[in-house]
CSV table of C-alpha atoms and ligand atoms in Angstrom, one decimal:
chain,number,residue,atom,x,y,z
A,1,UNK,CA,-16.0,-27.8,23.4
A,2,UNK,CA,-15.2,-25.5,20.4
A,3,UNK,CA,-11.8,-23.9,20.5
A,4,UNK,CA,-11.3,-20.3,19.2
A,5,UNK,CA,-8.2,-19.0,17.5
A,6,UNK,CA,-6.4,-15.6,17.8
A,7,UNK,CA,-3.3,-13.9,16.6
A,8,UNK,CA,-1.0,-14.1,19.5
A,9,UNK,CA,2.1,-12.4,18.3
A,10,UNK,CA,3.9,-11.1,15.2
A,11,UNK,CA,7.4,-10.3,13.8
A,12,UNK,CA,9.0,-9.1,10.6
A,13,UNK,CA,12.3,-8.7,8.7
A,14,UNK,CA,13.1,-6.6,5.6
A,15,UNK,CA,16.5,-6.6,4.0
A,16,UNK,CA,18.6,-3.5,4.6
A,17,UNK,CA,19.3,-2.6,1.0
A,18,UNK,CA,16.8,0.1,-0.1
A,19,UNK,CA,16.3,0.4,-3.9
A,20,UNK,CA,14.6,3.7,-4.8
A,21,UNK,CA,12.7,4.1,-8.1
A,22,UNK,CA,15.4,6.2,-9.7
A,23,UNK,CA,17.8,3.2,-9.5
A,24,UNK,CA,15.5,1.2,-11.8
A,25,UNK,CA,14.9,4.1,-14.2
A,26,UNK,CA,17.8,3.5,-16.6
A,27,UNK,CA,18.0,-0.3,-16.9
A,28,UNK,CA,14.2,-0.7,-17.1
A,29,UNK,CA,13.4,2.4,-19.2
A,30,UNK,CA,11.0,3.7,-16.5
A,31,UNK,CA,10.8,6.7,-14.2
A,32,UNK,CA,10.1,7.5,-10.5
A,33,UNK,CA,7.1,9.5,-11.7
A,34,UNK,CA,5.6,6.6,-13.6
A,35,UNK,CA,6.1,4.1,-10.8
A,36,UNK,CA,4.7,6.4,-8.1
A,37,UNK,CA,1.8,7.6,-10.1
A,38,UNK,CA,0.7,4.1,-11.3
A,39,UNK,CA,1.4,2.1,-8.2
A,40,UNK,CA,2.3,4.3,-5.2
A,41,UNK,CA,5.7,2.7,-4.7
A,42,UNK,CA,8.6,4.9,-3.8
A,43,UNK,CA,11.2,2.2,-2.8
A,44,UNK,CA,11.6,-1.5,-2.0
A,45,UNK,CA,14.0,-3.7,-0.2
A,46,UNK,CA,16.3,-6.2,-2.0
A,47,UNK,CA,18.0,-9.2,-0.4
A,48,UNK,CA,21.7,-9.7,-1.2
A,49,UNK,CA,22.7,-12.3,-3.6
A,50,UNK,CA,23.3,-15.5,-1.6
A,51,UNK,CA,20.4,-14.8,0.8
A,52,UNK,CA,17.5,-17.1,0.4
A,53,UNK,CA,13.8,-16.8,1.3
A,54,UNK,CA,14.3,-19.1,4.3
A,55,UNK,CA,17.1,-16.8,5.5
A,56,UNK,CA,14.9,-13.7,5.7
A,57,UNK,CA,12.0,-15.8,7.0
A,58,UNK,CA,14.3,-17.0,9.9
A,59,UNK,CA,15.1,-13.4,10.8
A,60,UNK,CA,11.3,-12.6,10.9
A,61,UNK,CA,10.6,-15.6,13.2
A,62,UNK,CA,13.5,-14.6,15.5
A,63,UNK,CA,12.2,-11.1,15.6
A,64,UNK,CA,8.8,-12.5,16.6
A,65,UNK,CA,10.3,-14.8,19.3
A,66,UNK,CA,12.4,-11.9,20.7
A,67,UNK,CA,9.1,-10.3,21.8
A,68,UNK,CA,8.7,-13.0,24.4
A,69,UNK,CA,5.0,-13.7,23.7
A,70,UNK,CA,5.7,-17.4,22.9
A,71,UNK,CA,8.5,-19.9,23.2
A,72,UNK,CA,9.8,-21.7,20.1
A,73,UNK,CA,9.1,-25.0,21.8
A,74,UNK,CA,5.3,-24.2,22.1
A,75,UNK,CA,5.0,-24.0,18.3
A,76,UNK,CA,3.5,-27.2,17.0
A,77,UNK,CA,2.9,-26.5,13.3
A,78,UNK,CA,4.2,-24.3,10.5
A,79,UNK,CA,2.5,-22.9,7.4
A,80,UNK,CA,4.8,-21.2,4.9
A,81,UNK,CA,3.2,-19.0,2.3
A,82,UNK,CA,5.4,-17.9,-0.6
A,83,UNK,CA,5.6,-17.7,-4.4
A,84,UNK,CA,9.4,-17.5,-4.3
A,85,UNK,CA,10.5,-20.7,-2.5
A,86,UNK,CA,14.2,-21.6,-2.0
A,87,UNK,CA,13.8,-24.6,-4.2
A,88,UNK,CA,11.2,-26.2,-6.4
A,89,UNK,CA,11.1,-28.9,-3.7
A,90,UNK,CA,11.2,-29.6,-0.9
A,91,UNK,CA,9.1,-26.8,0.6
A,92,UNK,CA,10.8,-23.8,2.2
A,93,UNK,CA,9.0,-24.5,5.5
A,94,UNK,CA,11.1,-27.5,6.0
A,95,UNK,CA,14.3,-25.7,5.1
A,96,UNK,CA,13.4,-23.0,7.6
A,97,UNK,CA,12.5,-25.5,10.3
A,98,UNK,CA,16.1,-26.9,10.0
A,99,UNK,CA,17.7,-23.4,9.9
A,100,UNK,CA,15.8,-22.5,13.1
A,101,UNK,CA,17.2,-25.6,14.8
A,102,UNK,CA,13.7,-27.1,15.3
A,103,UNK,CA,14.1,-30.2,13.1
A,104,UNK,CA,14.4,-32.6,16.0
A,105,UNK,CA,10.9,-31.7,17.2
A,106,UNK,CA,9.6,-32.9,13.7
A,107,UNK,CA,6.7,-30.4,13.6
A,108,UNK,CA,4.7,-30.5,10.4
A,109,UNK,CA,5.5,-27.8,7.8
A,110,UNK,CA,3.0,-26.9,5.1
A,111,UNK,CA,4.1,-24.9,2.1
A,112,UNK,CA,1.2,-23.1,0.5
A,113,UNK,CA,1.2,-21.4,-3.0
A,114,UNK,CA,-1.5,-18.9,-3.1
A,115,UNK,CA,0.7,-15.9,-4.0
A,116,UNK,CA,-0.7,-12.6,-2.8
A,117,UNK,CA,-3.6,-14.3,-1.0
A,118,UNK,CA,-1.2,-16.7,0.8
A,119,UNK,CA,-1.5,-15.1,4.2
A,120,UNK,CA,-5.3,-15.2,4.2
A,121,UNK,CA,-5.3,-18.8,3.1
A,122,UNK,CA,-2.7,-19.6,5.8
A,123,UNK,CA,-4.8,-17.8,8.4
A,124,UNK,CA,-7.8,-19.9,7.4
A,125,UNK,CA,-5.8,-23.1,7.7
A,126,UNK,CA,-4.5,-22.1,11.1
A,127,UNK,CA,-8.0,-21.1,12.3
A,128,UNK,CA,-9.3,-24.5,11.2
A,129,UNK,CA,-6.4,-26.4,12.8
A,130,UNK,CA,-6.8,-24.5,16.1
A,131,UNK,CA,-10.6,-24.7,16.2
A,132,UNK,CA,-10.6,-28.4,15.7
A,133,UNK,CA,-8.0,-28.9,18.3
A,134,UNK,CA,-5.5,-30.3,15.8
A,135,UNK,CA,-2.7,-27.9,16.8
A,136,UNK,CA,-2.3,-25.3,19.5
A,137,UNK,CA,0.2,-22.7,18.3
A,138,UNK,CA,0.6,-22.4,14.6
A,139,UNK,CA,3.4,-20.3,13.0
A,140,UNK,CA,2.4,-18.6,9.7
A,141,UNK,CA,5.1,-17.1,7.6
A,142,UNK,CA,4.6,-14.9,4.5
A,143,UNK,CA,8.0,-14.4,3.0
A,144,UNK,CA,9.4,-13.5,-0.5
A,145,UNK,CA,12.6,-12.9,-2.2
A,146,UNK,CA,11.4,-11.5,-5.5
A,147,UNK,CA,14.4,-9.5,-6.5
A,148,UNK,CA,16.6,-12.5,-7.6
A,149,UNK,CA,14.0,-13.6,-10.2
A,150,UNK,CA,13.0,-10.4,-11.9
A,151,UNK,CA,13.7,-9.2,-15.5
A,152,UNK,CA,15.9,-6.1,-15.2
A,153,UNK,CA,15.5,-5.2,-18.9
A,154,UNK,CA,12.8,-2.9,-20.4
A,155,UNK,CA,10.9,-6.0,-21.3
A,156,UNK,CA,10.2,-6.7,-17.6
A,157,UNK,CA,9.5,-3.2,-16.4
A,158,UNK,CA,5.7,-3.5,-15.9
A,159,UNK,CA,6.4,-6.3,-13.4
A,160,UNK,CA,9.8,-5.6,-12.0
A,161,UNK,CA,9.1,-2.2,-10.6
A,162,UNK,CA,6.2,-3.5,-8.5
A,163,UNK,CA,7.9,-6.2,-6.3
A,164,UNK,CA,10.1,-6.2,-3.3
A,165,UNK,CA,11.5,-8.6,-0.7
A,166,UNK,CA,10.3,-9.0,2.9
A,167,UNK,CA,9.2,-11.5,5.5
A,168,UNK,CA,6.7,-11.6,8.4
A,169,UNK,CA,5.5,-14.1,10.9
A,170,UNK,CA,2.5,-14.5,13.2
A,171,UNK,CA,1.5,-17.2,15.6
A,172,UNK,CA,-2.2,-18.2,15.8
A,173,UNK,CA,-3.0,-19.8,19.2
A,174,UNK,CA,-6.0,-21.2,21.0
A,175,UNK,CA,-8.1,-18.5,22.8
A,176,UNK,CA,-10.5,-18.8,25.7
A,177,UNK,CA,-12.8,-16.1,24.2
A,178,UNK,CA,-15.5,-16.8,21.5
A,179,UNK,CA,-16.0,-13.1,20.8
A,180,UNK,CA,-12.4,-12.1,20.0
A,181,UNK,CA,-9.7,-13.5,17.7
A,182,UNK,CA,-10.2,-14.7,14.1
A,183,UNK,CA,-14.0,-14.2,13.7
A,184,UNK,CA,-14.3,-15.4,10.1
A,185,UNK,CA,-12.2,-16.3,7.0
A,186,UNK,CA,-13.2,-16.7,3.4
A,187,UNK,CA,-11.1,-17.8,0.5
A,188,UNK,CA,-11.7,-18.2,-3.3
A,189,UNK,CA,-9.9,-19.4,-6.4
A,190,UNK,CA,-10.5,-19.1,-10.1
A,191,UNK,CA,-8.0,-21.1,-12.2
A,192,UNK,CA,-9.1,-19.3,-15.4
A,193,UNK,CA,-6.6,-16.6,-14.2
A,194,UNK,CA,-3.7,-19.0,-13.9
A,195,UNK,CA,-1.8,-17.8,-16.9
A,196,UNK,CA,-3.7,-14.5,-17.4
A,197,UNK,CA,-2.5,-13.0,-14.2
A,198,UNK,CA,1.0,-12.7,-12.9
A,199,UNK,CA,2.8,-16.0,-13.4
A,200,UNK,CA,6.3,-17.4,-13.6
A,201,UNK,CA,6.6,-20.6,-15.6
A,202,UNK,CA,10.3,-21.1,-15.0
A,203,UNK,CA,9.9,-24.8,-15.6
A,204,UNK,CA,7.2,-26.7,-17.4
A,205,UNK,CA,6.9,-30.4,-16.3
A,206,UNK,CA,5.2,-31.2,-19.6
A,207,UNK,CA,8.5,-30.4,-21.4
A,208,UNK,CA,11.8,-32.3,-21.5
A,209,UNK,CA,14.0,-30.7,-20.4
A,210,UNK,CA,11.7,-28.8,-18.2
A,211,UNK,CA,13.7,-25.6,-18.2
A,212,UNK,CA,14.8,-23.7,-21.3
A,213,UNK,CA,17.8,-21.5,-20.9
A,214,UNK,CA,20.2,-20.4,-23.6
A,215,UNK,CA,22.8,-17.8,-22.4
A,216,UNK,CA,23.5,-16.9,-26.1
A,217,UNK,CA,19.8,-16.1,-26.7
A,218,UNK,CA,18.6,-13.9,-23.8
A,219,UNK,CA,15.6,-12.6,-25.8
A,220,UNK,CA,14.0,-16.1,-25.7
A,221,UNK,CA,14.7,-16.8,-22.0
A,222,UNK,CA,11.4,-15.2,-21.1
A,223,UNK,CA,10.2,-18.1,-19.0
A,224,UNK,CA,12.9,-17.3,-16.5
A,225,UNK,CA,10.9,-14.2,-15.4
A,226,UNK,CA,7.4,-13.4,-14.1
A,227,UNK,CA,4.9,-12.2,-16.7
A,228,UNK,CA,1.7,-10.2,-16.4
A,229,UNK,CA,-0.1,-10.5,-19.7
A,230,UNK,CA,-3.3,-8.8,-18.7
A,231,UNK,CA,-2.5,-6.2,-16.0
A,232,UNK,CA,-5.6,-4.1,-16.5
A,233,UNK,CA,-7.8,-7.2,-16.2
A,234,UNK,CA,-5.9,-8.1,-13.0
A,235,UNK,CA,-6.4,-4.6,-11.7
A,236,UNK,CA,-10.1,-4.6,-12.3
A,237,UNK,CA,-10.5,-8.1,-10.8
A,238,UNK,CA,-8.5,-7.2,-7.7
A,239,UNK,CA,-10.8,-4.2,-7.0
A,240,UNK,CA,-14.0,-6.2,-7.6
A,241,UNK,CA,-13.0,-9.3,-5.7
A,242,UNK,CA,-11.5,-7.6,-2.7
A,243,UNK,CA,-14.6,-5.5,-2.2
A,244,UNK,CA,-16.9,-8.4,-2.8
A,245,UNK,CA,-15.2,-10.8,-0.4
A,246,UNK,CA,-14.8,-8.1,2.2
A,247,UNK,CA,-18.5,-7.4,2.1
A,248,UNK,CA,-19.2,-11.1,2.3
A,249,UNK,CA,-17.3,-11.6,5.5
A,250,UNK,CA,-19.0,-8.6,7.1
A,251,UNK,CA,-22.4,-9.9,6.1
A,252,UNK,CA,-21.6,-13.4,7.5
A,253,UNK,CA,-20.8,-11.8,10.9
A,254,UNK,CA,-23.7,-9.3,10.8
A,255,UNK,CA,-21.2,-6.4,10.9
A,256,UNK,CA,-21.0,-3.3,8.7
A,257,UNK,CA,-18.1,-1.2,7.4
A,258,UNK,CA,-18.7,1.2,10.3
A,259,UNK,CA,-17.6,-1.5,12.7
A,260,UNK,CA,-14.2,-1.8,11.1
A,261,UNK,CA,-11.3,0.0,12.9
A,262,UNK,CA,-8.7,-0.8,10.2
A,263,UNK,CA,-8.6,-2.3,6.8
A,264,UNK,CA,-5.3,-4.2,6.0
A,265,UNK,CA,-5.4,-4.9,2.3
A,266,UNK,CA,-2.8,-6.7,0.3
A,267,UNK,CA,-0.4,-4.2,-1.2
A,268,UNK,CA,-0.3,-4.7,-5.0
A,269,UNK,CA,-1.1,-1.2,-6.0
A,270,UNK,CA,-2.1,1.8,-4.0
A,271,UNK,CA,-4.9,2.6,-6.5
A,272,UNK,CA,-6.4,-0.9,-6.2
A,273,UNK,CA,-6.7,-0.5,-2.4
A,274,UNK,CA,-8.1,3.1,-2.7
A,275,UNK,CA,-10.7,2.0,-5.1
A,276,UNK,CA,-11.6,-1.2,-3.2
A,277,UNK,CA,-12.0,0.9,0.0
A,278,UNK,CA,-14.1,3.4,-1.9
A,279,UNK,CA,-16.4,0.7,-3.2
A,280,UNK,CA,-16.8,-0.6,0.4
A,281,UNK,CA,-17.3,2.9,1.8
A,282,UNK,CA,-14.3,2.6,4.2
A,283,UNK,CA,-12.8,6.0,4.8
A,284,UNK,CA,-9.2,6.4,3.6
A,285,UNK,CA,-7.8,7.1,7.1
A,286,UNK,CA,-8.7,3.5,8.1
A,287,UNK,CA,-6.8,1.9,5.2
A,288,UNK,CA,-3.3,0.8,6.0
A,289,UNK,CA,-0.4,1.0,3.5
A,290,UNK,CA,3.2,0.0,3.3
A,291,UNK,CA,3.6,-0.4,-0.4
A,292,UNK,CA,5.3,3.0,-0.7
A,293,UNK,CA,8.3,1.5,1.4
A,294,UNK,CA,8.3,-2.1,0.4
A,295,UNK,CA,6.5,-2.5,-3.0
A,296,UNK,CA,4.5,-5.7,-3.4
A,297,UNK,CA,5.9,-8.3,-1.0
A,298,UNK,CA,3.2,-10.8,-2.0
A,299,UNK,CA,2.5,-13.2,0.9
A,300,UNK,CA,4.2,-10.9,3.4
A,301,UNK,CA,2.3,-7.7,2.8
A,302,UNK,CA,-0.5,-8.2,5.3
A,303,UNK,CA,1.5,-9.7,8.2
A,304,UNK,CA,4.1,-6.9,7.6
A,305,UNK,CA,1.3,-4.3,8.1
A,306,UNK,CA,0.1,-6.1,11.2
A,307,UNK,CA,3.5,-6.2,12.8
A,308,UNK,CA,4.4,-2.6,11.9
A,309,UNK,CA,1.1,-1.0,12.9
A,310,UNK,CA,0.5,-3.2,16.0
A,311,UNK,CA,4.2,-2.6,16.9
A,312,UNK,CA,3.8,1.2,16.8
A,313,UNK,CA,0.5,1.1,18.8
A,314,UNK,CA,-1.8,2.1,15.9
A,315,UNK,CA,-3.5,-1.3,16.0
A,316,UNK,CA,-4.7,-2.1,19.5
A,317,UNK,CA,-5.9,-5.3,21.1
A,318,UNK,CA,-9.7,-5.4,20.6
A,319,UNK,CA,-9.7,-3.5,17.3
A,320,UNK,CA,-11.7,-5.0,14.5
A,321,UNK,CA,-9.4,-5.7,11.5
A,322,UNK,CA,-10.5,-6.4,7.9
A,323,UNK,CA,-7.8,-8.3,6.0
A,324,UNK,CA,-8.4,-8.6,2.3
A,325,UNK,CA,-6.3,-9.9,-0.6
A,326,UNK,CA,-6.4,-10.7,-4.3
A,327,UNK,CA,-3.5,-12.3,-6.2
A,328,UNK,CA,-2.4,-14.4,-9.1
A,329,UNK,CA,-4.1,-17.7,-9.7
A,330,UNK,CA,-6.5,-16.0,-9.4
A,331,UNK,CA,-6.9,-16.3,-5.6
A,332,UNK,CA,-8.6,-14.0,-3.2
A,333,UNK,CA,-9.9,-13.9,0.3
A,334,UNK,CA,-10.7,-11.9,3.4
A,335,UNK,CA,-10.8,-12.3,7.2
A,336,UNK,CA,-12.3,-10.4,10.1
A,337,UNK,CA,-10.1,-10.4,13.2
A,338,UNK,CA,-10.9,-8.9,16.6
A,339,UNK,CA,-7.3,-8.2,17.4
B,1,ACO,N1,7.5,2.4,-16.7
B,1,ACO,C1,7.1,3.1,-17.7
B,1,ACO,N2,6.1,2.7,-18.5
B,1,ACO,C2,5.5,1.5,-18.2
B,1,ACO,C3,6.0,0.7,-17.2
B,1,ACO,C4,7.0,1.1,-16.4
B,1,ACO,N3,7.5,0.4,-15.3
B,1,ACO,N4,5.2,-0.5,-17.2
B,1,ACO,C5,4.4,-0.4,-18.2
B,1,ACO,N5,4.6,0.8,-18.8
B,1,ACO,C6,3.8,1.3,-20.0
B,1,ACO,C7,3.1,0.3,-20.8
B,1,ACO,O1,4.0,-0.3,-21.7
B,1,ACO,C8,2.0,1.1,-21.4
B,1,ACO,O2,2.5,1.8,-22.5
B,1,ACO,P1,1.6,2.0,-23.8
B,1,ACO,O3,0.4,2.8,-23.4
B,1,ACO,O4,2.5,2.7,-24.7
B,1,ACO,O5,1.3,0.6,-24.3
B,1,ACO,C9,1.7,2.2,-20.4
B,1,ACO,O6,2.8,2.2,-19.5
B,1,ACO,C10,0.4,2.1,-19.6
B,1,ACO,O7,0.4,0.8,-19.1
B,1,ACO,P2,-0.9,0.3,-18.3
B,1,ACO,O8,-0.9,-1.2,-18.2
B,1,ACO,O9,-2.1,1.0,-18.9
B,1,ACO,O10,-0.7,1.0,-16.9
B,1,ACO,P3,-1.6,0.8,-15.6
B,1,ACO,O11,-2.1,2.2,-15.2
B,1,ACO,O12,-2.7,-0.2,-15.8
B,1,ACO,O13,-0.6,0.4,-14.5
B,1,ACO,C11,0.1,-1.7,-13.4
B,1,ACO,C12,0.1,-0.8,-14.7
B,1,ACO,C13,0.8,-0.9,-12.3
B,1,ACO,C14,0.8,-3.0,-13.6
B,1,ACO,C15,-1.4,-1.9,-13.0
B,1,ACO,O14,-2.1,-2.4,-14.1
B,1,ACO,C16,-1.5,-3.0,-11.9
B,1,ACO,O15,-1.2,-2.7,-10.7
B,1,ACO,N6,-2.1,-4.1,-12.2
B,1,ACO,C17,-2.5,-5.1,-11.2
B,1,ACO,C18,-1.3,-5.8,-10.5
B,1,ACO,C19,-1.9,-6.8,-9.5
B,1,ACO,O16,-3.1,-6.8,-9.2
B,1,ACO,N7,-1.2,-7.6,-8.9
B,1,ACO,C20,-1.8,-8.5,-8.0
B,1,ACO,C21,-1.4,-9.8,-8.2
B,1,ACO,S1,0.3,-9.9,-8.1
B,1,ACO,C22,0.5,-11.5,-7.5
B,1,ACO,O17,-0.3,-12.1,-7.1
B,1,ACO,C23,1.9,-12.0,-7.6
C-alpha cells in the first residue's frame, strides 16, 4: 500500500545578534536606503565567532523537539541542506547528529548542496523516502552561517548585504491520508549557472594547493568570498523559474492559483518574490516574507517561514501551501503541501 508524507512539526533558531543596514553602511560603502530599496532587507542575524552551523542547527532541532510533536528516538533519517557547512567534509549532518547525542542510534545523515533550493530538494527526498516506506520520520534541516564567510569590504557589498544566519527544522512523517500532506514536489537544475550565479570557490581541487591565501595580498584573496558575477541575470532567472515551476506543480495537481492559501517563496529579494507572484496572479496578501528581518538565509528561508507563520496561527492545518525556490547552481523547485 502506498504511504503518504506530511509535515508533522517544525522548529527554528536565529542568532540573537541583530545587524541593521546602517551597521554595514560604512565598511561596505552602502546605505540603508539602497539595501531596503533593492532587496527589502532591513536587518539580519549574525552568529558569534566560534558558533558553527551545526550549533545553530542543534538549537533549531531542540526548539522543534520542545513542541512535543515527536520524540528524538522516532527520527530515523536526517537530511541537512546547507551551503555553509561546518567543514569541507564530513557533512554537517553527521556533526549535528553527534552534537544532538544521537550518534549511537547510527541514523543515516545526508548532506545536500542545493543552496537556496536546498529545502525543496530535501522535501522531495523525504517525500520519496516516506512514500516508498524506506524511513518513517525524516528530519530536514535548512541551516546557514553566512556571516563568517562574507567580504566586508566595498568589493563584496553586492553580496554581503543580502545574507544572514538562521536555522530551521521540520519532520516529514508517514500519513494515513492520501489527500493531505506533501501533494507534489518538482526540482530542476541547470549547471550552466554554476559559476554565473552566486558561488564561493574557496578551494579548487584542480589546483595544488587547493586554497590560495596570502595575508599580505588581501586584494587577491577573492576566492575566500562568495561572488555574484551576473546578479541581474540571476534576478531574471529567479522570477521566471519560480513562476514556471510553481505553475507546473499546480497543473500536475489540477489546481489553480485560486486554490492556494499561502505562497512561501525563497527569500532572496523581496522584488523577485513580488514579481514571481504577479506573474502567477497570486495576490500580495497571500505571499509570505521574512527577508526584512533575516535577509537571505538560503536553505533556511522556507522552513523559517513555515515555523514562524504556523507558530503564530497564520498557517493552519489544511491550508494549501505553495513553496517555491530558485538558487545558485542554478537550482529551482516547488512543492504543494496541504498543511
Ligand atoms: N550598496 C550600494 N550600491 C551597490 C550595492 C550595495 N550594497 N551593491 C551593488 N551596488 C551598486 C552596483 O555597483 C551598481 O552600480 P553601478 O550602476 O554604478 O554599476 C548599482 O548598485 C546597481 O546594481 P544592480 O546590480 O543594477 O542592482 P539591482 O537592482 O540588480 O540589485 C541585487 C542588486 C540586489 C543583487 C539583485 O540583482 C538581486 O537580488 N539579484 C538576485 C539575487 C538572487 O537571486 N539570489 C538567489 C540566489 S542566492 C543563492 O542561491 C545563494
